XYZ file of C-alpha atoms in Angstrom:
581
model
C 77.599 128.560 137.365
C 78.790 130.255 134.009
C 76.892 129.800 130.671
C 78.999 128.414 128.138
C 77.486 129.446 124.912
C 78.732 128.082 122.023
C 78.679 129.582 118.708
C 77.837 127.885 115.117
C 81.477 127.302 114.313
C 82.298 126.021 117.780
C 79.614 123.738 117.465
C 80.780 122.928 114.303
C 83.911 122.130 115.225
C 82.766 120.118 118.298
C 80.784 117.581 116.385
C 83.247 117.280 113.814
C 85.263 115.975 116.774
C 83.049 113.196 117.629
C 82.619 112.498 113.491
C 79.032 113.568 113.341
C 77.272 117.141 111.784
C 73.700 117.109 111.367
C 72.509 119.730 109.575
C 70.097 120.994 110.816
C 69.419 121.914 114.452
C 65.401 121.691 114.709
C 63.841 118.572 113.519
C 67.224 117.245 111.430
C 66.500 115.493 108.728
C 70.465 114.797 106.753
C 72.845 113.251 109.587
C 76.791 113.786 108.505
C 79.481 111.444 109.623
C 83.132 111.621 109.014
C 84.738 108.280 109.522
C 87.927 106.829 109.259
C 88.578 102.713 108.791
C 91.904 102.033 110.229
C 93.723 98.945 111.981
C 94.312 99.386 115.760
C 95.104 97.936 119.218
C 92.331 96.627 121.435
C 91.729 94.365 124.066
C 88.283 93.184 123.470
C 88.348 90.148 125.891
C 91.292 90.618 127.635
C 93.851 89.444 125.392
C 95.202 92.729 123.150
C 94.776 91.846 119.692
C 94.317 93.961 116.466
C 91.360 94.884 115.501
C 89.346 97.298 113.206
C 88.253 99.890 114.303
C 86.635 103.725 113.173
C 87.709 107.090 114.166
C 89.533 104.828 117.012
C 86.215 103.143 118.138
C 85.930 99.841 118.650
C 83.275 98.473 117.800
C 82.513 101.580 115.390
C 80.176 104.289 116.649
C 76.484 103.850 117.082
C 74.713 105.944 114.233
C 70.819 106.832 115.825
C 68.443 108.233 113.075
C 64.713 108.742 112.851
C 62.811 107.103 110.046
C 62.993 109.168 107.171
C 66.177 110.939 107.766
C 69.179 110.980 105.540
C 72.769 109.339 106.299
C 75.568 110.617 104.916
C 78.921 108.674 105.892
C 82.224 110.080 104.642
C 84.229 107.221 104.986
C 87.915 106.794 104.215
C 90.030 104.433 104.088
C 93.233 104.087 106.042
C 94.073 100.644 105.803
C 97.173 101.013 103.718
C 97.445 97.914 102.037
C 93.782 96.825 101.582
C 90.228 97.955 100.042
C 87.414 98.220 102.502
C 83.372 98.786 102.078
C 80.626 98.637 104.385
C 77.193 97.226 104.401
C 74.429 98.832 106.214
C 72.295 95.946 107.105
C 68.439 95.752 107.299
C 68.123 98.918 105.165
C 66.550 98.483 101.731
C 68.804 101.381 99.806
C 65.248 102.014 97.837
C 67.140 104.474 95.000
C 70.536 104.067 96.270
C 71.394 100.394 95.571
C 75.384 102.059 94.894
C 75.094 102.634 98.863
C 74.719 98.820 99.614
C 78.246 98.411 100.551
C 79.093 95.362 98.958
C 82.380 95.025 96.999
C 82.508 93.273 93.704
C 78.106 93.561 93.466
C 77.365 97.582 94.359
C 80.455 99.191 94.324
C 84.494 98.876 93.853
C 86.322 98.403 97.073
C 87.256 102.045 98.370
C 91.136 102.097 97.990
C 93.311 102.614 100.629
C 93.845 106.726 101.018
C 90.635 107.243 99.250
C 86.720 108.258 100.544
C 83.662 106.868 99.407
C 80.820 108.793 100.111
C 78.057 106.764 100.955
C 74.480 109.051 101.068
C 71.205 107.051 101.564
C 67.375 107.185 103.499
C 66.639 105.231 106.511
C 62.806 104.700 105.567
C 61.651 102.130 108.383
C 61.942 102.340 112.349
C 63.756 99.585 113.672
C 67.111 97.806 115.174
C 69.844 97.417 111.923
C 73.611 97.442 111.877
C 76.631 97.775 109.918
C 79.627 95.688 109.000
C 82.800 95.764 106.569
C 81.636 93.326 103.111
C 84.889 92.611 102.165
C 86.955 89.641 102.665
C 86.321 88.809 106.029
C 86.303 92.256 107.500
C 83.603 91.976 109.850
C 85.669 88.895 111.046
C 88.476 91.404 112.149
C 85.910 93.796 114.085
C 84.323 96.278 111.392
C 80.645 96.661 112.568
C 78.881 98.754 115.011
C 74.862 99.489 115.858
C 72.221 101.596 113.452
C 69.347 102.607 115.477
C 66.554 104.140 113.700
C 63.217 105.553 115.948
C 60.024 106.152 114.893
C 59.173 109.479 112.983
C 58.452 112.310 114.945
C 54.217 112.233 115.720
C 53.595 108.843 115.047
C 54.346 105.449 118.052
C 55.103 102.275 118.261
C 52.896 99.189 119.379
C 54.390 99.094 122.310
C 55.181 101.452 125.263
C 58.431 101.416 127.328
C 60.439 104.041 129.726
C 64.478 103.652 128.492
C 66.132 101.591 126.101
C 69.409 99.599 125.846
C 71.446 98.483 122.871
C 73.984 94.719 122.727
C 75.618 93.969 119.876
C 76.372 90.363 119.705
C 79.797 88.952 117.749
C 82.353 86.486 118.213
C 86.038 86.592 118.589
C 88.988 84.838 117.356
C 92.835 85.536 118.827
C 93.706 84.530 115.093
C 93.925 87.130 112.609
C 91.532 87.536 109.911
C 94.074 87.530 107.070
C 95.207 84.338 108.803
C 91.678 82.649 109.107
C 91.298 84.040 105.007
C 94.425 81.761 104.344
C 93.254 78.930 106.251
C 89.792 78.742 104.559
C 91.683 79.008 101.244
C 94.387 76.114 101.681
C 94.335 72.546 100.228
C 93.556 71.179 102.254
C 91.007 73.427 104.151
C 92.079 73.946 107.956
C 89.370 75.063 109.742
C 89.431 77.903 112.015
C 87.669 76.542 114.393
C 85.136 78.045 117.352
C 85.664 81.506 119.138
C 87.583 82.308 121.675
C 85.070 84.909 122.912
C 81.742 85.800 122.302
C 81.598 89.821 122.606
C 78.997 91.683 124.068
C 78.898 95.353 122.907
C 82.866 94.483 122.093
C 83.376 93.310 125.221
C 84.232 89.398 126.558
C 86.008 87.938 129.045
C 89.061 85.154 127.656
C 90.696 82.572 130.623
C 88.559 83.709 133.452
C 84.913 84.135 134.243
C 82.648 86.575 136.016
C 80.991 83.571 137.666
C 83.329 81.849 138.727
C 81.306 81.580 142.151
C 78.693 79.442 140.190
C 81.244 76.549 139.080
C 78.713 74.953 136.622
C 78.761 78.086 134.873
C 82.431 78.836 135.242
C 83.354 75.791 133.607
C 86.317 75.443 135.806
C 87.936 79.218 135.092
C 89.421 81.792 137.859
C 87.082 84.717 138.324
C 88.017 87.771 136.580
C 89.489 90.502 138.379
C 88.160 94.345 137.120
C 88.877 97.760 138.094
C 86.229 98.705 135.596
C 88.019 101.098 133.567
C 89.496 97.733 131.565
C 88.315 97.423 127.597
C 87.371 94.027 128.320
C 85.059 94.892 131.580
C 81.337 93.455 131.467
C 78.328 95.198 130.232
C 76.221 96.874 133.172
C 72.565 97.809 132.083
C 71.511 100.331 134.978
C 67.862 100.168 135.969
C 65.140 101.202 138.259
C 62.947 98.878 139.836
C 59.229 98.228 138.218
C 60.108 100.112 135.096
C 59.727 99.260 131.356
C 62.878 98.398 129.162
C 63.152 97.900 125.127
C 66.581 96.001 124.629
C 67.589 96.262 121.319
C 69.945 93.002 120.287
C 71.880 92.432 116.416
C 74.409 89.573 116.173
C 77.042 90.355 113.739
C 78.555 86.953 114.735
C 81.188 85.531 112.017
C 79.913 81.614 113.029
C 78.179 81.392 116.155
C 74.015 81.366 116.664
C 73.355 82.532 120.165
C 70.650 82.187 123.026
C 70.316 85.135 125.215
C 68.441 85.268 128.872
C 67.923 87.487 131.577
C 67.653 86.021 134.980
C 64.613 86.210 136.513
C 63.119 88.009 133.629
C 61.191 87.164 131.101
C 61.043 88.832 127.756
C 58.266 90.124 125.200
C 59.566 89.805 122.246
C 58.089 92.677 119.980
C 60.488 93.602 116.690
C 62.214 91.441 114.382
C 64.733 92.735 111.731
C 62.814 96.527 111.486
C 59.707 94.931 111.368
C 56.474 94.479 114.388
C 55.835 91.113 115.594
C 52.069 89.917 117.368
C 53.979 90.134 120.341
C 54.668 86.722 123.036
C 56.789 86.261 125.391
C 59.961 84.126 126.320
C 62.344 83.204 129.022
C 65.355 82.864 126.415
C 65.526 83.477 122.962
C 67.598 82.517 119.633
C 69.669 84.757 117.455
C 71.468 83.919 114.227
C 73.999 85.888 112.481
C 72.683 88.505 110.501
C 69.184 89.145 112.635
C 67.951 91.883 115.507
C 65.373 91.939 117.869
C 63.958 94.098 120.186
C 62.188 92.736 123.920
C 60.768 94.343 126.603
C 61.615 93.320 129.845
C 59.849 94.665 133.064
C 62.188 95.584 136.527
C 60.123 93.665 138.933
C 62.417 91.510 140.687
C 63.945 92.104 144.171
C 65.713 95.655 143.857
C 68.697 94.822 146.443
C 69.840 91.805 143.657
C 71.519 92.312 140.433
C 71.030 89.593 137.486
C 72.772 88.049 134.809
C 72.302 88.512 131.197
C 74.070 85.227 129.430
C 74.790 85.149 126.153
C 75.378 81.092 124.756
C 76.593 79.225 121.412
C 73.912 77.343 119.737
C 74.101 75.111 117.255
C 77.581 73.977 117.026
C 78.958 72.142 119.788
C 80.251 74.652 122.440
C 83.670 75.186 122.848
C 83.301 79.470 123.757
C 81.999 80.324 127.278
C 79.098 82.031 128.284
C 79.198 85.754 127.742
C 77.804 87.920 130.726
C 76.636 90.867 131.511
C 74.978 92.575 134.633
C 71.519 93.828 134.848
C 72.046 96.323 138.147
C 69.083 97.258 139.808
C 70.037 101.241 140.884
C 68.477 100.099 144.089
C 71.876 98.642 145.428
C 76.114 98.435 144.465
C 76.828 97.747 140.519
C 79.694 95.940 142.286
C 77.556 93.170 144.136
C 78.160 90.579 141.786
C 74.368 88.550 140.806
C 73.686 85.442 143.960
C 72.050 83.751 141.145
C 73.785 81.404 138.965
C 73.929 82.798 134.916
C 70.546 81.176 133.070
C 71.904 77.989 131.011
C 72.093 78.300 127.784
C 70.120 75.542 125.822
C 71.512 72.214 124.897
C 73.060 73.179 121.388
C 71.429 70.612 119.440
C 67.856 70.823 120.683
C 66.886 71.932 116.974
C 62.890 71.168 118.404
C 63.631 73.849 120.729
C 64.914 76.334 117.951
C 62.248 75.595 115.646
C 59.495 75.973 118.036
C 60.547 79.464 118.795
C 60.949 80.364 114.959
C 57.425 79.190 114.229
C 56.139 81.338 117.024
C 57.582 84.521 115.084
C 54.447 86.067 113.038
C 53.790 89.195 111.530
C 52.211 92.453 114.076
C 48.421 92.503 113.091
C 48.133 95.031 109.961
C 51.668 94.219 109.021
C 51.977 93.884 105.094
C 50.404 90.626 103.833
C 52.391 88.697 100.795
C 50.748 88.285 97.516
C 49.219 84.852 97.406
C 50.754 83.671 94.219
C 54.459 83.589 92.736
C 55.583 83.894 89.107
C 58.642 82.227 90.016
C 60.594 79.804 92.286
C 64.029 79.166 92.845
C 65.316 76.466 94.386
C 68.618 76.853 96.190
C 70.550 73.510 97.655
C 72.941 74.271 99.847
C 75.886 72.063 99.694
C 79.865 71.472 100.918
C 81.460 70.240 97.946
C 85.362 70.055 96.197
C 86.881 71.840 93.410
C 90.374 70.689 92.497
C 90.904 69.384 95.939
C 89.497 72.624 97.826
C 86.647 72.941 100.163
C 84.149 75.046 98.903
C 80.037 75.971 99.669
C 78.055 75.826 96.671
C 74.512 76.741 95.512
C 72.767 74.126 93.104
C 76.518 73.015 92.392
C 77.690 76.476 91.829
C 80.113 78.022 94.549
C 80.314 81.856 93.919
C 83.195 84.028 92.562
C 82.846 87.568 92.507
C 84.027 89.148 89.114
C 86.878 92.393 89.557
C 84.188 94.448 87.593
C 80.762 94.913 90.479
C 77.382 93.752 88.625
C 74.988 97.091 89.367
C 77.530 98.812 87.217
C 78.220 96.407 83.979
C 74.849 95.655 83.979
C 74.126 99.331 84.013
C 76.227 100.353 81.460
C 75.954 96.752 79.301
C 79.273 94.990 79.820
C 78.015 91.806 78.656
C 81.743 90.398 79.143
C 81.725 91.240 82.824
C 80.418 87.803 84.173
C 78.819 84.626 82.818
C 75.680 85.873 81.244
C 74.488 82.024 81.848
C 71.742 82.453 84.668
C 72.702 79.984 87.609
C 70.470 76.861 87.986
C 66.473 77.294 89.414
C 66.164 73.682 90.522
C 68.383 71.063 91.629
C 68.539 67.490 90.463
C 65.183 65.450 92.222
C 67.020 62.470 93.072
C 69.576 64.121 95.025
C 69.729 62.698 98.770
C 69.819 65.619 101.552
C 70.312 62.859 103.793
C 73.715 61.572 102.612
C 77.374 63.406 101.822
C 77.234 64.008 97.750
C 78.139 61.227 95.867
C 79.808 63.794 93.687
C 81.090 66.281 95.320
C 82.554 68.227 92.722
C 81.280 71.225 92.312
C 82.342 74.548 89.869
C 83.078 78.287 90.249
C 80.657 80.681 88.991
C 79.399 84.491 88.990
C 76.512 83.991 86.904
C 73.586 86.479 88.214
C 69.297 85.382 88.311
C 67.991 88.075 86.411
C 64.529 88.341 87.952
C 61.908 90.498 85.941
C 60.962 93.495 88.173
C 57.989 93.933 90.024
C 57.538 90.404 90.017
C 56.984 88.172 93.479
C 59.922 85.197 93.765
C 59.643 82.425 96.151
C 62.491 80.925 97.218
C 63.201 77.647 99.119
C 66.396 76.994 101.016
C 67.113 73.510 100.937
C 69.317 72.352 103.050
C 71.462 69.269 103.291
C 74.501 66.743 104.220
C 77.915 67.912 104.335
C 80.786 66.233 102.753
C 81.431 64.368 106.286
C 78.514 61.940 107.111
C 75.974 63.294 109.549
C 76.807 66.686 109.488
C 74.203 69.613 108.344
C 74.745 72.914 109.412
C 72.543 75.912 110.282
C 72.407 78.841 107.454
C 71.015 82.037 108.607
C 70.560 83.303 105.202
C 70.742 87.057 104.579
C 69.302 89.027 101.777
C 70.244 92.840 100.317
C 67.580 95.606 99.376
C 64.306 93.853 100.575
C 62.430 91.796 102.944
C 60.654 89.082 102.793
C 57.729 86.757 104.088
C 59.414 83.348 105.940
C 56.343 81.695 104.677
C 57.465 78.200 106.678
C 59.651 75.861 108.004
C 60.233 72.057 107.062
C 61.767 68.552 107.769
C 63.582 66.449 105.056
C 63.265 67.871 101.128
C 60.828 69.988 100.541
C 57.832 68.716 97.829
C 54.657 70.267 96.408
C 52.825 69.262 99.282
C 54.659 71.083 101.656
C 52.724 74.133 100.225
C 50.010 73.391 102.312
C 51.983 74.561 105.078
C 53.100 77.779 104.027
C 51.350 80.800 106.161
C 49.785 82.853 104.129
C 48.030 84.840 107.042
C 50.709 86.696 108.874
C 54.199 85.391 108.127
C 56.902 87.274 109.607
C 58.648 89.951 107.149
C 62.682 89.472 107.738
C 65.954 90.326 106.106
C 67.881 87.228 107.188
C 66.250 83.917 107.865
C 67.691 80.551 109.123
C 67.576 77.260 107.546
C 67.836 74.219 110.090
C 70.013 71.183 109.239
C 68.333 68.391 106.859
C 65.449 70.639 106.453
C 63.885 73.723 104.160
C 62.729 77.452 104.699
C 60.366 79.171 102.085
C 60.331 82.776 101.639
C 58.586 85.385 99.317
C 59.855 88.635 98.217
C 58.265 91.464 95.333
C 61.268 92.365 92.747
C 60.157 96.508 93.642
C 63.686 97.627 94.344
C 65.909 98.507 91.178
C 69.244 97.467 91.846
C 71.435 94.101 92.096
C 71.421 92.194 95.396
C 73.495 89.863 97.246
C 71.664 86.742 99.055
C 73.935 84.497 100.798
C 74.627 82.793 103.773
C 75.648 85.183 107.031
C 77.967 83.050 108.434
C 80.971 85.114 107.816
C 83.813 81.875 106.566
C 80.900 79.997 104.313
C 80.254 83.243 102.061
C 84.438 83.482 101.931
C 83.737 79.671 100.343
C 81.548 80.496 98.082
C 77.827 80.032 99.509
C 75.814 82.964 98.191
C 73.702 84.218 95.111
C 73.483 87.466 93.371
C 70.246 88.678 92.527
C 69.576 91.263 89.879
C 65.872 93.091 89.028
C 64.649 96.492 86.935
C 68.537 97.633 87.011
C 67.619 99.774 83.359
C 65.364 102.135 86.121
C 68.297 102.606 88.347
C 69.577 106.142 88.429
C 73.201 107.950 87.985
C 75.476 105.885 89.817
C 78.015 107.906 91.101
C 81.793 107.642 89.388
C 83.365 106.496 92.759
C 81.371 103.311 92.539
C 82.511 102.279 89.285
C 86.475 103.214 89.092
C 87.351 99.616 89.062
C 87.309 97.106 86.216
C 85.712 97.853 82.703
C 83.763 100.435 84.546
C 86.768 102.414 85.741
C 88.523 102.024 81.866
C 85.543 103.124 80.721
C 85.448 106.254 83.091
C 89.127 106.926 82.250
C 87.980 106.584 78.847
C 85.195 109.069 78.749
C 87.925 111.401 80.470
C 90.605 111.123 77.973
C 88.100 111.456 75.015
């Protein structure tokens, strides 16, 4: 067989193709991407559609990165008619808070026809993602997987032979510009549940891969696949009595999911980039905005293949099961599973839920949280009116983002940017949780909570009735630039007693945590992270309606933010300004 030997430029040229460079070969430390946002056709369950995709991926390419190595994404925008940014979730942008990707709070939207050059460290191992942050562009398919191993000499906790990636989202046949308008009306039309749920970008719409199982095929024709289809199932190869790390993130726009693997059970081991005291599960849950990583042991009969089932939780079910197939090498990829998919958990068996949350705790030397705050905000989450339209609101204050982002009028003093009025701390004490507001007027804002840096904030999520009686949602609330400690979990309002509860020993660090309905979550975090910070519910149409916060800390020690950030609102007159002068 001939040697093909390629030289630097062909090389060059050949990863250039595929969007990446790294530069350099032994032990690369800066990892180039050239991307390109555009709309295109897809079929992700079926049913073609148009979706978002990059450099004609859908979902976008995987990036894979060792802790402590540098990404550099050269990302354009070809949209044509709309701005775009993207927000690389679970990393902590420590010196780069311009590189957040988050329109209107970190940067200007990138223009259609322009690039944005967004240059930043992974520092910390772990399963992360990205997704578009504007509008509700990672509604319409912008997102794909950020895998970042351990550094080079050092291990992990845990030991396993291979590896496999699912990124978890939900699909709607609606457009997104559509749904936007929807949200937006007076009066409100919902958009209702899924179609789909998508695993790796791939579901199945009108028929079902278990159709031979009619419990689980809820009545659907089985689907017919060639394999070569867009909308074909997920196969996980794997040798028998072998060690697997599955890596999961849920991007979902609404839906909290249960996944299982039949016949399996699962150690759960990593949560959101950080080590957990490992235990182990036969399902698990998974909210919007939060990864995991189990290990799962081949040690089931090698001439079956299994199901991996994907569920809504929640919210009453109206999307199928997603599937995939765990095929043991040992026989056909084509012999569909003889065991019926796992069911997926009643949706409203919030015991079950919170039982596995409280089991999540920190990996033993993990960082402990200081044991007292300097401050506490309280945040009640609420469905409220204004002029007739549905909005979310925090402590009676549903968020607006102003044209001109925070990180650079606060940077450069535009006092006149947004309400220098800091946003409410506390909520009224005789407010019922238990009850649709009597009022349920609420107001716009884009005031920011100016927290005094390297400081440690609690903050309790307080959760509550909707504006419809007996209604309170889950919140898997996500925040930018840090992690924190998920000091507890709690029924009803939460009181100074309830800080007897709070674990203090080894509380799970996270970036997103959930809040179940009628009740509370605490959480810690140190202000050691320059920059200004969006907090905010992950549900992709309640952030469109206002529900989120803006955090800002130590912004005077944040460095030269670069011009392409800031060409929008007073910041961009002020650049043409400067230029002119």
């Amino acid at each position: 067989m001939a040697l093909i030997r390629l030289t630097p430029i062909c090389l060059l040229v050949y990863l250039c193709c595929f969007g990446l460079f790294v530069s350099t070969v032994l032990g690369a430390k800066a990892r180039h991407f050239k991307w390109e946002v555009e709309y295109m056709y897809g079929a992700p369950d079926c049913l073609e559609n148009v979706v978002m995709g990059i450099n004609g991926q859908f979902p976008g390419p995987t990036i894979k990165a060792r802790a402590g190595d540098t990404i550099v994404v050269h990302l354009t925008n070809k949209l044509h008619t709309e701005g775009v940014v993207i927000h690389w979730h679970g990393i902590r942008q420590i010196g780069t808070p311009w590189a957040d990707g988050t329109a209107s709070i970190s940067q200007c939207a990138i223009n259609p026809g322009e690039t944005f050059v967004y240059k930043f460290k992974v520092d910390k191992a772990g399963t992360y993602f990205y997704h578009g942050h504007y509008g509700m562009q990672r509604s319409a398919g912008l997102y794909g997987l950020l895998i970042v191993d351990i550094e080079e000499g050092k291990t992990e906790p845990f030991q396993y032979d291979e590896e496999f990636n699912l990124l978890l989202s939900d699909w709607w046949h609606k457009g997104v510009h559509e749904q936007e308008v929807d949200l937006s009306a007076n009066p409100m039309r919902w958009i209702g549940e899924p179609q789909s749920i998508l695993l790796n970008g791939r579901g199945q719409f009108n028929c079902s891969l278990a159709a031979a199982h009619n419990s689980n095929g809820s009545g659907l024709p089985g689907c017919k696949f060639r394999g070569n289809e867009q909308c074909a199932p997920n196969i996980l190869h794997v040798m028998p009595n072998k060690t697997y790390r599955l890596r999961v993130a849920s991007t979902t726009a609404l839906a909290s999911l249960n996944l299982a693997i039949g016949n399996h059970k699962m150690l759960m081991v990593e949560a959101d980039g950080n080590y957990l005291e490992p235990f182990w599960v036969n399902d698990f849950d998974i909210y919007s905005g939060e990864t995991y990583s189990v290990l799962f042991r081949t040690d089931q009969h090698p001439t079956d293949n299994y199901w991996i089932s994907v569920g809504v939780r929640g919210r009453q079910p109206r999307t199928p099961q997603a599937l995939a197939i765990l095929h043991y090498q040992t026989t056909t990829a084509s012999t569909l599973p003889t065991l019926a998919p796992p069911n997926t958990p009643l949706w409203n068996d919030y015991s079950r839920s919170k039982s596995f949350s409280n089991k999540i705790r920190a990996h033993s030397g993990s960082p402990s949280p200081p044991t007292v705050n300097h401050r506490r905000i309280f945040l009640l989450n609420t469905q409220n009116r204004i002029d007739g339209y549905t909005k979310w609101a925090i402590n009676n204050v549903s968020l607006t983002l102003p044209p001109t982002p925070y990180l650079g009028s606060i940077k450069h003093g535009f006092t006149n940017a947004f309400d220098q009025k800091s946003p409410p701390d506390l909520f009224q004490n005789t407010y019922d949780i238990m009850k649709p507001p009597s009022n349920p007027n609420s107001t716009y804002g884009n005031g920011v909570y100016m927290l005094k840096f390297n400081t440690t904030i609690d903050v309790i999520l307080q959760n509550a009735n909707a504006l419809n009686a007996n209604v309170s949602e889950i919140h898997p609330w996500h925040l930018h630039g840090h992690d924190f400690w998920v000091l507890g979990y709690g029924e009803g309002k939460f009181s100074k007693k309830d800080e007897e509860k709070f674990n203090l020993k080894n509380p799970p660090l996270r970036n997103t945590a959930v809040i179940f309905p009628y009740g509370w979550t605490a959480l810690r975090f140190v202000t050691d992270n320059p920059g200004v910070w969006a907090f905010h519910c992950h549900i992709e149409p309640h952030l469109h309606m206002g529900m989120g916060v803006v955090f800002a800390e130590g912004v005077h020690l944040v460095g030269n933010i670069p011009n392409e950030a800031l060409s929008c609102g007073l910041t961009g007159k002020m650049l043409m300004s400067k230029k002119h002068n």
